[in-house]
Coordinates of C-alpha atoms in Angstrom, one line a residue:
X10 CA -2.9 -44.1 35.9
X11 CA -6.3 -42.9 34.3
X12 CA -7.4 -39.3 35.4
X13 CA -10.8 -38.5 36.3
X14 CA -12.3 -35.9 33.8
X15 CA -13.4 -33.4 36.1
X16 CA -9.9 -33.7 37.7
X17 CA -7.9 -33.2 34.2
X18 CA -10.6 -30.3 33.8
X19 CA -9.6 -28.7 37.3
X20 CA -6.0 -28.8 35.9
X21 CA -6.0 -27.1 32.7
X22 CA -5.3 -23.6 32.6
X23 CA -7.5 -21.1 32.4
X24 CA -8.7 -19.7 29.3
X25 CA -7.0 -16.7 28.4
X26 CA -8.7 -13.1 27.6
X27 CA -8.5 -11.9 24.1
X28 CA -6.8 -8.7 25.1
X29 CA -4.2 -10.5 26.7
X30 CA -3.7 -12.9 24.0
X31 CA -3.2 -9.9 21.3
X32 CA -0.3 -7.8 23.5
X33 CA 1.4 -11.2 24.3
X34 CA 1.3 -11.3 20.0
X35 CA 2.1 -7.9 19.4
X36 CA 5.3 -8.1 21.9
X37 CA 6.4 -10.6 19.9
X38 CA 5.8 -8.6 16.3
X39 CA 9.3 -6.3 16.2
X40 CA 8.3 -3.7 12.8
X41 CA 10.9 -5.9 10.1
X42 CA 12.2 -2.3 9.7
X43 CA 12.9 -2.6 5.6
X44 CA 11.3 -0.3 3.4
X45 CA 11.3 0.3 -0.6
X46 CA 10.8 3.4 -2.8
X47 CA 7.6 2.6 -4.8
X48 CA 5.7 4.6 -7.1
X49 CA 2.7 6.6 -5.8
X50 CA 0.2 5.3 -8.1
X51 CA 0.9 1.7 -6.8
X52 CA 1.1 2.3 -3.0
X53 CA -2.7 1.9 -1.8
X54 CA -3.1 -0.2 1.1
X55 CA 0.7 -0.1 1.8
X56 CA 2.3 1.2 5.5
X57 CA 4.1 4.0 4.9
X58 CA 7.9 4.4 5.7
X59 CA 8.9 7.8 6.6
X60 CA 6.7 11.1 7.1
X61 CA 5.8 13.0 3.9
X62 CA 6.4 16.7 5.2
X63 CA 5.2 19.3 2.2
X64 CA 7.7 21.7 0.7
X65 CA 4.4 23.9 -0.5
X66 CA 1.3 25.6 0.5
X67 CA -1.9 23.8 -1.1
X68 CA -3.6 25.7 -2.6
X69 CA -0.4 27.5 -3.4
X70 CA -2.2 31.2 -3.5
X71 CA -5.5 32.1 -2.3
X72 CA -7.6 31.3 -5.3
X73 CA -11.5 31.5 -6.2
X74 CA -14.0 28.3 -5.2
X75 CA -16.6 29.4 -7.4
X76 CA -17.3 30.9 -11.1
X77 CA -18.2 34.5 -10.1
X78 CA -16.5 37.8 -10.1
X79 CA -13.5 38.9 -7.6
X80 CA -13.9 42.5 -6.1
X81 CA -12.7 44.5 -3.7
X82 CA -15.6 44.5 -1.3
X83 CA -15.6 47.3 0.0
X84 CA -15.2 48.8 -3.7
X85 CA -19.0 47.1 -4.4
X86 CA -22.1 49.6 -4.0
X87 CA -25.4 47.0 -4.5
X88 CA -26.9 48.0 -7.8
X89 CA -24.4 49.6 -8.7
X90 CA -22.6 48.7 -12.0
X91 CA -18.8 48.2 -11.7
X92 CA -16.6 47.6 -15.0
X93 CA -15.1 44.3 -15.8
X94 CA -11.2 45.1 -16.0
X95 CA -10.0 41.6 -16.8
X96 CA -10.6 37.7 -17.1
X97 CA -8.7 34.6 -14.8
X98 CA -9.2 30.9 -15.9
X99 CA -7.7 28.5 -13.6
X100 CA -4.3 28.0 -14.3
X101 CA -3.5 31.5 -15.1
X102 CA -2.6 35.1 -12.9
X103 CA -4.0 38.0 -13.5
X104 CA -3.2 41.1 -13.1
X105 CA -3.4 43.9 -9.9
X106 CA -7.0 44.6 -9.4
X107 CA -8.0 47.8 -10.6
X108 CA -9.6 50.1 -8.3
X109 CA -13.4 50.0 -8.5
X110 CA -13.3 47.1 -10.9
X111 CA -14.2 43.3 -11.1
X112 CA -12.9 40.5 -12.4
X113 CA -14.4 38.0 -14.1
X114 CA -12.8 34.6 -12.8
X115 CA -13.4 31.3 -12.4
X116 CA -13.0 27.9 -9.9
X117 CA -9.5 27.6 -9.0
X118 CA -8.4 30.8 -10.7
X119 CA -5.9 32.7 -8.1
X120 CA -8.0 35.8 -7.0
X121 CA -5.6 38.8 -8.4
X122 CA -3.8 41.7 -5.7
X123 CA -6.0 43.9 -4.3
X124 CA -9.1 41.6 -4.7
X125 CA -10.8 39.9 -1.3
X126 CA -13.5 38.5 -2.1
X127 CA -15.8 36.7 -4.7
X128 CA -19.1 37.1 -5.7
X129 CA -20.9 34.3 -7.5
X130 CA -22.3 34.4 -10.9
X131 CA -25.6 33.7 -9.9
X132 CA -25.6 36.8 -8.2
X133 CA -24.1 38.9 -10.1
X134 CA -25.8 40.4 -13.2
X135 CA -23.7 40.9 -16.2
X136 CA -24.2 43.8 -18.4
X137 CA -24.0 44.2 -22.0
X138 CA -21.5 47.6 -22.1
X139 CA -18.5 45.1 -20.0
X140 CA -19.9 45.6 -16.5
X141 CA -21.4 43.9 -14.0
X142 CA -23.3 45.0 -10.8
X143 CA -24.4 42.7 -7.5
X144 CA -27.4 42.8 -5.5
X145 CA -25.8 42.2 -2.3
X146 CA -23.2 43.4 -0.4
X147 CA -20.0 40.8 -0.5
X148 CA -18.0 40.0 2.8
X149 CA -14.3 40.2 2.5
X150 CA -13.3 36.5 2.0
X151 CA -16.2 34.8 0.9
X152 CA -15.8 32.4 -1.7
X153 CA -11.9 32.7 -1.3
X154 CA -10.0 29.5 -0.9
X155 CA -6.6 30.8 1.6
X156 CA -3.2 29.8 0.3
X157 CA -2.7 27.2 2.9
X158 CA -5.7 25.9 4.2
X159 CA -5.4 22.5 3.2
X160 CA -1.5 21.8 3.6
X161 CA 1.1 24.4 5.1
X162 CA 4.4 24.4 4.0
X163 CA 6.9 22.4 6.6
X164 CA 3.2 20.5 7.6
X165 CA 3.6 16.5 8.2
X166 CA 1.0 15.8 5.9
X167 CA 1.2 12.3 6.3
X168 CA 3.0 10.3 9.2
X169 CA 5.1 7.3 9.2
X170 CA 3.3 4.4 10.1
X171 CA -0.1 5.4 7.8
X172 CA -1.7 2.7 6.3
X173 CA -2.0 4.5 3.0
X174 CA -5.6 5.0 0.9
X175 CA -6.8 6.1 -2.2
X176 CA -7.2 9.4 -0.3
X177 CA -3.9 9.6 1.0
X178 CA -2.1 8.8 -3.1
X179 CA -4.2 11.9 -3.6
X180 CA -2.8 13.8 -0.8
X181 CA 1.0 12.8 -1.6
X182 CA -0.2 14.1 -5.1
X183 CA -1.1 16.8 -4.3
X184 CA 2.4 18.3 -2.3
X185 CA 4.7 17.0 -5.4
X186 CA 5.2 13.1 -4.4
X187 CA 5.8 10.9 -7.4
X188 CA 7.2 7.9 -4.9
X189 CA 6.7 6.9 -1.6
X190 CA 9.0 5.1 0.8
X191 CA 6.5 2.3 2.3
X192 CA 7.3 -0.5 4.7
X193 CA 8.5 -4.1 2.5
X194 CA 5.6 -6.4 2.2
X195 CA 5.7 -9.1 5.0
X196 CA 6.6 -12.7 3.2
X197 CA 4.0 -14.8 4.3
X198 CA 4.1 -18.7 3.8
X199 CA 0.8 -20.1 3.8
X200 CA -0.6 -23.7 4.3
X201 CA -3.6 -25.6 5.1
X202 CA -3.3 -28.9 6.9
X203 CA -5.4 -31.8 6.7
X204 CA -6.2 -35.4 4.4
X205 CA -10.1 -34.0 4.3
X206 CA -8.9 -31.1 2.1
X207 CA -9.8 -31.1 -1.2
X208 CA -9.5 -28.0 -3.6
X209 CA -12.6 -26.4 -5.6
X210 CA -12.2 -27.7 -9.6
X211 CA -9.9 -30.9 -8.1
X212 CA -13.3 -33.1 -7.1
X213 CA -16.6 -32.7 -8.3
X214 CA -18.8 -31.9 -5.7
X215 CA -20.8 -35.5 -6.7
X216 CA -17.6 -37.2 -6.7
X217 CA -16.3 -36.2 -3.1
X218 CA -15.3 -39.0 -1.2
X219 CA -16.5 -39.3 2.5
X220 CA -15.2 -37.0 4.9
X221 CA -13.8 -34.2 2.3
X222 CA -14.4 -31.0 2.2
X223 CA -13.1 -28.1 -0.4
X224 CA -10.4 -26.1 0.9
X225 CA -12.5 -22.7 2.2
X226 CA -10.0 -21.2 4.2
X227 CA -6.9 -21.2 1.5
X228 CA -9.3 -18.7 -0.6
X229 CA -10.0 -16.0 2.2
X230 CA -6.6 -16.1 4.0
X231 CA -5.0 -15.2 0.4
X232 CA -7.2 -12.6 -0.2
X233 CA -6.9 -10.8 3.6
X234 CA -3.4 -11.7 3.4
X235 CA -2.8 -9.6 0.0
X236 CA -5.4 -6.8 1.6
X237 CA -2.6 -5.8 4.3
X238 CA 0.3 -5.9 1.8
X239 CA 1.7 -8.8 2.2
X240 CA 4.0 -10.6 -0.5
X241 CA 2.1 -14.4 0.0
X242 CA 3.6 -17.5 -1.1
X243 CA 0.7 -20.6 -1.1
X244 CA 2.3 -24.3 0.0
X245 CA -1.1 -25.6 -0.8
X246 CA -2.8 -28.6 1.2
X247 CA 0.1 -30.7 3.6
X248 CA -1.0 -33.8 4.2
X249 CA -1.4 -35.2 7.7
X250 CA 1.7 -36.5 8.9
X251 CA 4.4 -35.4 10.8
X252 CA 7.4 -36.0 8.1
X253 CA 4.8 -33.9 5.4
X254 CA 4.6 -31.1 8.4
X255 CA 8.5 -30.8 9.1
X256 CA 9.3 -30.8 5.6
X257 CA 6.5 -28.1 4.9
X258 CA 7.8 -25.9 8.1
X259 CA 11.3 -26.5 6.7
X260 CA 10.7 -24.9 3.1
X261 CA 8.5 -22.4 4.6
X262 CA 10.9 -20.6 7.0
X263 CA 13.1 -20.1 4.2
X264 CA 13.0 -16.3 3.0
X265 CA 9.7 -15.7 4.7
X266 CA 8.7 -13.5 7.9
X267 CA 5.7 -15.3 9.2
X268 CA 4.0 -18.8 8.6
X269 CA 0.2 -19.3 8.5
X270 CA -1.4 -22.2 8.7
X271 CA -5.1 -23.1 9.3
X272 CA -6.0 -26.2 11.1
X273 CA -4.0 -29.0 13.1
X274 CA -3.2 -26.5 16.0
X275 CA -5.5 -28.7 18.5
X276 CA -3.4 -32.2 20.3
X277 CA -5.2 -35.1 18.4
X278 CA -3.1 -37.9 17.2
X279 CA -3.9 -36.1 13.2
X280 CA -2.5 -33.0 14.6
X281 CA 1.3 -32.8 13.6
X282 CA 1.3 -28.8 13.8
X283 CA 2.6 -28.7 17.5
X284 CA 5.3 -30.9 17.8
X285 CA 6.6 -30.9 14.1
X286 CA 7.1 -27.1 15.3
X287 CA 8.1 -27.7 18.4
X288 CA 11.1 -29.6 16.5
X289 CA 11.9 -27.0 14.4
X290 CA 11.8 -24.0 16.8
X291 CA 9.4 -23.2 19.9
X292 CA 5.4 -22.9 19.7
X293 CA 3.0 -21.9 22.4
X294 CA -0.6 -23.0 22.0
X295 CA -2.9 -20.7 23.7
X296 CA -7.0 -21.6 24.3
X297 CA -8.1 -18.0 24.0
X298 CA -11.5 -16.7 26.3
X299 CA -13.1 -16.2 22.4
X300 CA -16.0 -17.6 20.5
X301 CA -15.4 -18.4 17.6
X302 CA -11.5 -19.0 17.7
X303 CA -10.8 -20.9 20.8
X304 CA -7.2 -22.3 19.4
X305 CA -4.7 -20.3 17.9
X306 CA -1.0 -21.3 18.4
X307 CA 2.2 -19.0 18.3
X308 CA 5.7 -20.0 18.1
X309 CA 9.0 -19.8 16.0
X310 CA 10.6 -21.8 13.5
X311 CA 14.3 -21.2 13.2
X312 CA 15.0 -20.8 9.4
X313 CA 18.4 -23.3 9.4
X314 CA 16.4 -26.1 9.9
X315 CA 16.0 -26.8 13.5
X316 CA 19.8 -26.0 14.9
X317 CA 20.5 -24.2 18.0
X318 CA 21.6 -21.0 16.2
X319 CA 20.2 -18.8 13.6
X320 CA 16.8 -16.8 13.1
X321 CA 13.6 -17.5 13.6
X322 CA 10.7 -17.1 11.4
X323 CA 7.2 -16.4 13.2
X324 CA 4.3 -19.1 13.0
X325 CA 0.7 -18.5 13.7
X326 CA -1.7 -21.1 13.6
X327 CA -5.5 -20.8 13.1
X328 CA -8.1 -22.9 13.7
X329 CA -9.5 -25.0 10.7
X330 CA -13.3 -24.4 11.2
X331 CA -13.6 -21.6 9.1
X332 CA -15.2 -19.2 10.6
X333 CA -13.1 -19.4 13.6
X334 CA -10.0 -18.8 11.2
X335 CA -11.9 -16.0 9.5
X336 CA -12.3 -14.4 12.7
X337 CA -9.2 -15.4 14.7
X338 CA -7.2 -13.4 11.4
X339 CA -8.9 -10.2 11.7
X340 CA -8.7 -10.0 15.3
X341 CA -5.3 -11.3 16.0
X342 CA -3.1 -12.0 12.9
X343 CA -4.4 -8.4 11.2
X344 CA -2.9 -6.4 13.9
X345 CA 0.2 -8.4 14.3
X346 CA 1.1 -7.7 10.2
X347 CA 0.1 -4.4 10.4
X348 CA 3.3 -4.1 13.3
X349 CA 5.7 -5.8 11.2
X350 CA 5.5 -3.3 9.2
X351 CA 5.9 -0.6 11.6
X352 CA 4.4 1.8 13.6
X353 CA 0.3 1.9 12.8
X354 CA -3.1 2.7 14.9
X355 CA -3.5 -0.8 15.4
X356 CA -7.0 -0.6 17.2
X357 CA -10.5 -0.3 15.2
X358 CA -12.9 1.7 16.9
X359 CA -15.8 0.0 18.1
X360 CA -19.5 1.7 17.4
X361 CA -22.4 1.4 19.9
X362 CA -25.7 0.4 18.1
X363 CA -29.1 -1.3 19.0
X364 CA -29.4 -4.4 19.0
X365 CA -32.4 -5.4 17.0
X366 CA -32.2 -9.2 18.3
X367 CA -32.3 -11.1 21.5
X368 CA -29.4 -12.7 23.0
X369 CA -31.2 -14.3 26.1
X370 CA -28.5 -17.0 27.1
X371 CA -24.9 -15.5 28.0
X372 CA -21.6 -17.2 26.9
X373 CA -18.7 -17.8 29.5
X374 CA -17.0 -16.7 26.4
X375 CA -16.4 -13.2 24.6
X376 CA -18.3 -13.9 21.8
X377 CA -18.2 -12.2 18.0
X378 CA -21.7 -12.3 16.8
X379 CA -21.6 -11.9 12.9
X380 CA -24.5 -9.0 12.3
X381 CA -25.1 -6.9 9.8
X382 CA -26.7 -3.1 9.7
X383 CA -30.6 -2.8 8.7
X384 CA -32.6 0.1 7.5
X385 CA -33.9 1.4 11.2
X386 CA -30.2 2.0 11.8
X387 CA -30.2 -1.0 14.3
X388 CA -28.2 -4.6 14.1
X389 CA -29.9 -7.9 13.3
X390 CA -28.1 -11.4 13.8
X391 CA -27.2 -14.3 11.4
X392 CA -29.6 -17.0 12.9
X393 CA -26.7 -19.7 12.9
X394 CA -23.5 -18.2 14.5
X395 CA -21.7 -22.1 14.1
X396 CA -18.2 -21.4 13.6
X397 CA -18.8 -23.6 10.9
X398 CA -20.6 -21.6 8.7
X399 CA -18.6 -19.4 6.2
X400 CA -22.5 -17.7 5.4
X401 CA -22.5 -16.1 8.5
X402 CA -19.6 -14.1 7.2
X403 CA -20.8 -13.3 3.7
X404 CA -24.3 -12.4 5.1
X405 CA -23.1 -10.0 7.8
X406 CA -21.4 -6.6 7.8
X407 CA -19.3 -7.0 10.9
X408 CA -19.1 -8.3 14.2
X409 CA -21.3 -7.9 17.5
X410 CA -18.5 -7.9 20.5
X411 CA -20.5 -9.7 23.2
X412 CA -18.8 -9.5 26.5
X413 CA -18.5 -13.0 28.4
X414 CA -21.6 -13.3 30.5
X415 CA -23.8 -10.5 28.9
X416 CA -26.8 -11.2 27.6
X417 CA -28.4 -8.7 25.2
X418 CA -32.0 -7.8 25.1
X419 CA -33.7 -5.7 21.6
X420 CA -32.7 -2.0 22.2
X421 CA -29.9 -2.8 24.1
X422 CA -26.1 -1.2 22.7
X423 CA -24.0 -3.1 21.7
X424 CA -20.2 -2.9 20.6
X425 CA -20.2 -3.1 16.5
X426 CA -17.3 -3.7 15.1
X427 CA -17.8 -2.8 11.1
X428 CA -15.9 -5.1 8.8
X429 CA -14.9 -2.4 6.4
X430 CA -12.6 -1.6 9.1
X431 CA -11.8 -4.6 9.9
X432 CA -10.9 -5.9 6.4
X433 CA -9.5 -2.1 4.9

């Protein structure tokens, strides 16, 4: 019996909110709970294992930030000369300050006993018979770096769960770490679906047949895939058909934690995602309230091969237009990685700009508007915000997080969501 449109419409279920879509994903994304002991010089970007708890003050003693002289100050008299009673380069102690005395000493020299305070050498005038005498009056403490006052001893200096930075290698430096204990990279198996693939170098681009495109997506999802750590294994191009699909899925839940695939997630008779899954393991295919990224598909594949026992390996599948998959990843797949490998601040913090564009027809959508920053301090739009086209992406700094039925007017705030954070 044929359906009427409008009453097929009326049955399908409603789209479902982005937020919703991402807990029901994170639920699912149990930390994997191994970890490795890794040098420190190779650990940016990776999700640190345990808490790094110091075992020493830094600085270690309280110690000179500037190239000056370290008195006593209430010793100092302005105008007054005062002998120089010994030198302190960084890296060496002196001795107990003299009563009535300076020394000279230098950046990140550890201010002597009895000394509380450091004048600068541009304020201090240096005599020829060994003294020296100040113009001003020193305060105790100025110029004097506390033992301390960056890391205390016993201090969580960094906590399990970080995403670490170049920043934070520094900081694990800097209390005596050597190695870190960070979360195992998540195996990823990666594939792209589809007959109309072709890859860059393969075909000339005056020699592609009809109907074929180069392979976009492959490139980006390596490269955000090996940003969050993960240890990525690339099945290439599968063609479309369902025996190439089960065979693909088969290989790929083997020794990996998540399979990725772009494209094929949608119910067309080409699309052999969904039930060559659905074969192998379970799969839910969710039509999320987003633009771009409508499709996006969940499920499990159970690593013996489709019997009733054993583990499961995770599947996600993104949409093939690529912009869609671009921004499906950083919004959903991102966060979902970032859990496997344990505890992490999952959420990027959206900034409030102006928009310096006009948005005059409202989506029924939540739309991600690809924008970039411009000189006034404001937000202008890509003029073409196709899922379709990859430029959008390249031109633009971030995304503009439109809510479904807003409409956005120049000088209007919006939610900015930069991609340094986004892709960091």
């Amino acid at each position: 019996m044929n359906i009427p449109a409008a009453a097929a419409a009326s049955r399908r279920p409603p789209l479902m909110p982005l937020d919703d879509a991402l807990a029901r994903l994170l639920a699912r994304a149990a930390p994997l709970g191994a970890a490795e002991d890794i040098d420190t010089f190779d650990a940016d970007g990776r999700v640190l294992a345990e808490d790094l708890v110091s075992a020493l003050q830094v600085p270690p003693r309280d110690n000179s930030s500037m190239d000056g002289y370290a008195v006593r100050a209430a010793d100092v008299r302005p105008g007054q000369a005062m002998p120089v009673s010994q030198r302190i380069a960084a890296g060496h102690a002196g001795e107990p300050l003299a009563p009535g005395t300076a020394a000279r000493i230098f950046t990140g020299a550890p201010i002597p006993a009895g000394a509380d305070a450091v004048v600068m050498q541009e304020e201090a005038v240096a005599n020829e018979n060994g003294t020296v005498s100040f113009a001003a009056q020193p305060a105790a403490g100025q110029w004097v770096r506390a033992s301390g006052e960056d890391v205390r001893r016993g201090q969580i200096v960094l906590e399990r769960g970080t995403r670490l930075s170049p920043a934070s290698l520094g900081l694990a430096a800097s209390i005596g770490f050597a190695r870190l204990s960070v979360a195992a990279r998540p195996r990823v198996a990666l594939f792209s679906t589809g007959d109309e693939l072709v890859m860059p170098g393969a075909v000339p681009p005056e020699a592609m047949p009809p109907g074929a495109i180069y392979n976009s997506n492959r490139f980006f999802l390596r490269a955000l895939l090996a940003r969050l750590g993960c240890a990525v294994t690339d099945l290439g191009i599968v063609p479309d058909s369902r025996e190439a699909t089960l065979a693909a899925l088969r290989q790929a839940a083997q020794g990996h934690d998540l399979i990725l695939t772009s494209g094929g997630v949608s119910v067309g008779e080409e699309d052999h995602i969904k039930p060559a899954v659905e074969a192998l393991g379970t799969l839910d295919l969710w039509q999320i309230a987003m633009k771009p990224g409508k499709p996006f598909a969940y499920g499990q594949v159970r690593r013996d091969g489709g019997g009733e026992s054993g583990d499961a390996c995770h599947f996600i599948g993104l949409p093939g237009n690529p912009v869609s998959s671009y921004v499906t990843f950083l919004l959903l797949v991102r966060p979902f990685l970032l859990k496997l490998q344990g505890p992490h601040a999952l959420d990027v913090a959206a900034h409030g700009l102006p928009a310096h564009f006009a948005l005059p027809r409202a989506d029924k959508r939540r739309e991600f508007l690809r924008a970039r920053r411009n000189a006034a301090g404001g937000l202008d739009l890509f003029d073409n915000q196709s899922s379709g086209v990859l430029t959008s992406a390249q031109w633009g700094d971030g995304l503009v997080d439109n809510p479904a039925g807003c409409t956005v007017a120049p000088g209007d705030r919006v939610r900015y969501l930069p991609f340094s954070e986004l892709l960091g």
